[in-house]
XYZ file of C-alpha atoms in Angstrom:
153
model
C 1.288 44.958 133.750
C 0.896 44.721 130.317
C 0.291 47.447 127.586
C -2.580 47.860 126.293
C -3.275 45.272 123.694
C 0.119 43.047 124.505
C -0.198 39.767 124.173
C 2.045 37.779 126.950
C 4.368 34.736 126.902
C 0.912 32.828 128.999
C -1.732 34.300 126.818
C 0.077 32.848 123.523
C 0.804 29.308 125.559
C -2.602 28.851 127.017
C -3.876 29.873 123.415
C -1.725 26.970 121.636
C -3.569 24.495 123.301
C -7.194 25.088 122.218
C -8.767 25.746 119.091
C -9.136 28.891 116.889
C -13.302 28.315 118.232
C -12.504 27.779 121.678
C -11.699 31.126 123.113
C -12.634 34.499 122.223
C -10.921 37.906 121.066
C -10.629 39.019 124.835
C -8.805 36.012 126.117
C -5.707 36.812 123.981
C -6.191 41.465 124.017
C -6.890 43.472 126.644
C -10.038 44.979 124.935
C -11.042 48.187 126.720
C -14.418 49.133 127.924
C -15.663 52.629 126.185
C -16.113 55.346 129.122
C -19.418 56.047 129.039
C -18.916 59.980 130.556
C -18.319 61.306 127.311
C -21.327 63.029 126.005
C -21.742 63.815 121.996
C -22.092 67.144 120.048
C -23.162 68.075 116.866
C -20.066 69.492 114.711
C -21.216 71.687 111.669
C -20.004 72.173 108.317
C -19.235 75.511 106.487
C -21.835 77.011 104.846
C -19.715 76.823 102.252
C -18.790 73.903 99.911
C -15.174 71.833 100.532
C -14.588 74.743 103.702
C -14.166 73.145 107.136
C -16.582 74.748 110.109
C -15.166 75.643 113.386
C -13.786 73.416 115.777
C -16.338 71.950 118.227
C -15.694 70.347 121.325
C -16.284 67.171 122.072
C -14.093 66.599 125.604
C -12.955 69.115 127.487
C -10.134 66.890 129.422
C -9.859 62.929 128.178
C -8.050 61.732 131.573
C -4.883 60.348 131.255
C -3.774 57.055 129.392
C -6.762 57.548 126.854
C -7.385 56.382 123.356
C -9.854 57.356 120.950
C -10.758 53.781 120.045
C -13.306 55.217 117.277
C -16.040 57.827 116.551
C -19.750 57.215 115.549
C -21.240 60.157 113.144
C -24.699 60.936 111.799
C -24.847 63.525 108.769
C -28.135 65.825 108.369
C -27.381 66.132 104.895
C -29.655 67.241 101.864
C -31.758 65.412 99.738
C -28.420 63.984 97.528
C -25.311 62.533 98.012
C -23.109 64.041 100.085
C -19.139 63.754 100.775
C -17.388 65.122 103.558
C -14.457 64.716 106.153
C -13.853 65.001 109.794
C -11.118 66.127 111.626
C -10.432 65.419 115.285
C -8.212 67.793 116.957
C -6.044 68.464 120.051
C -5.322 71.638 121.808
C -7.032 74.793 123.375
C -9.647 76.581 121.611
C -8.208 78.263 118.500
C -5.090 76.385 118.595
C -6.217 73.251 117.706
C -4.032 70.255 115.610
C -5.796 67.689 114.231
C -4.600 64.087 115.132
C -7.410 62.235 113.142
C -9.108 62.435 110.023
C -11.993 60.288 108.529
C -14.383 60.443 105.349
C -17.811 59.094 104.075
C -20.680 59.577 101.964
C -24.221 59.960 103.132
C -27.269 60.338 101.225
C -31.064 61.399 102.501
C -33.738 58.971 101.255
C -36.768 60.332 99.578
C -36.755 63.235 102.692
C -38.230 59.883 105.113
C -35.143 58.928 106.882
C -31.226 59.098 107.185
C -28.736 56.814 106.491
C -27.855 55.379 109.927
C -24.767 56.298 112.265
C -21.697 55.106 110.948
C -18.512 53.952 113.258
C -15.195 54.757 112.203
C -12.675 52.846 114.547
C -9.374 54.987 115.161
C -7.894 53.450 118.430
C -5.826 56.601 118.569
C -3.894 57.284 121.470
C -4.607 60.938 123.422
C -2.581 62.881 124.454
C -3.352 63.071 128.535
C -5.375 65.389 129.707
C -6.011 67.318 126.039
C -9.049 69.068 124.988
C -10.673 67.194 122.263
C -12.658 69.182 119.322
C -13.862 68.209 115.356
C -14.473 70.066 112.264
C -16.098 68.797 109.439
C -16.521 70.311 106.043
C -18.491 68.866 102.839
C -18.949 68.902 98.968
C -22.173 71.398 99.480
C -23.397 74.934 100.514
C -25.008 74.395 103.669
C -24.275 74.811 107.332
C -25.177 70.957 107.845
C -24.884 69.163 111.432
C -23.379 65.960 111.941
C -24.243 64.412 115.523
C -20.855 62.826 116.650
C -19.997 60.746 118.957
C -16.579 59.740 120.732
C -15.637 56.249 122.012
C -13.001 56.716 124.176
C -11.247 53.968 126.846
């Protein structure tokens, strides 16, 4: 059986004989399907500015043989640019290590709408059966909630 993502001695073969249009990304990778049991949280920021918030959890138990193949996030942010980071961690409550880290910049537009989700592809691989939490902390005062997502397969 292959690992995920290895490409075989039959995939590269059959794939020398066509061309680049005539197959697609999935005849050459095994591309996973996202697990669609994984629900999504809102992780909050400090109420104070560049301080991380606690830890929330995302996954109680990934499985086994899981990867965090990426994250989607939505900032409720104030009325002005806003920078901030994410950290995914592993471990029991209290005790938690962070394996992944990501940063943006959001901005609220004339108080009508939010900038959209954005996805932040990882393909991290999990340790089995670990509890999986996030923290997030930004350039501003304010106790502000980022709905977050996990895609894992």
């Amino acid at each position: 059986m292959p690992r995920f993502g290895e490409l075989l001695p039959a995939d590269v073969w059959a794939a020398s004989s066509r061309t680049l249009s005539a197959f697609a990304a999935q005849d050459l990778f095994d591309l996973p399907i996202i697990d669609a049991q994984y629900p999504g949280t809102t992780v909050s920021a400090s109420a104070s500015a560049n301080t991380f918030g606690s830890w929330a959890e995302l996954v109680a138990n990934v499985g086994a043989g899981k990867r965090l193949i990426g994250v989607v996030i939505l900032a409720d942010v104030a009325a002005s640019t806003t920078y901030w980071e994410m950290e995914f961690g592993e471990g029991a409550a209290g005790a938690e290590a962070a394996v992944a880290r990501v940063e943006g910049a959001m901005q609220e537009v004339s108080g009508v709408g939010r900038t959209p989700g954005l996805v932040f592809w990882l393909w991290k691989s999990l340790t089995s059966s670990a509890r999986l939490s996030a923290r997030v902390k930004t350039n501003r005062a304010g106790a502000w909630g980022f709905p977050t997502a996990v895609l894992i397969a």
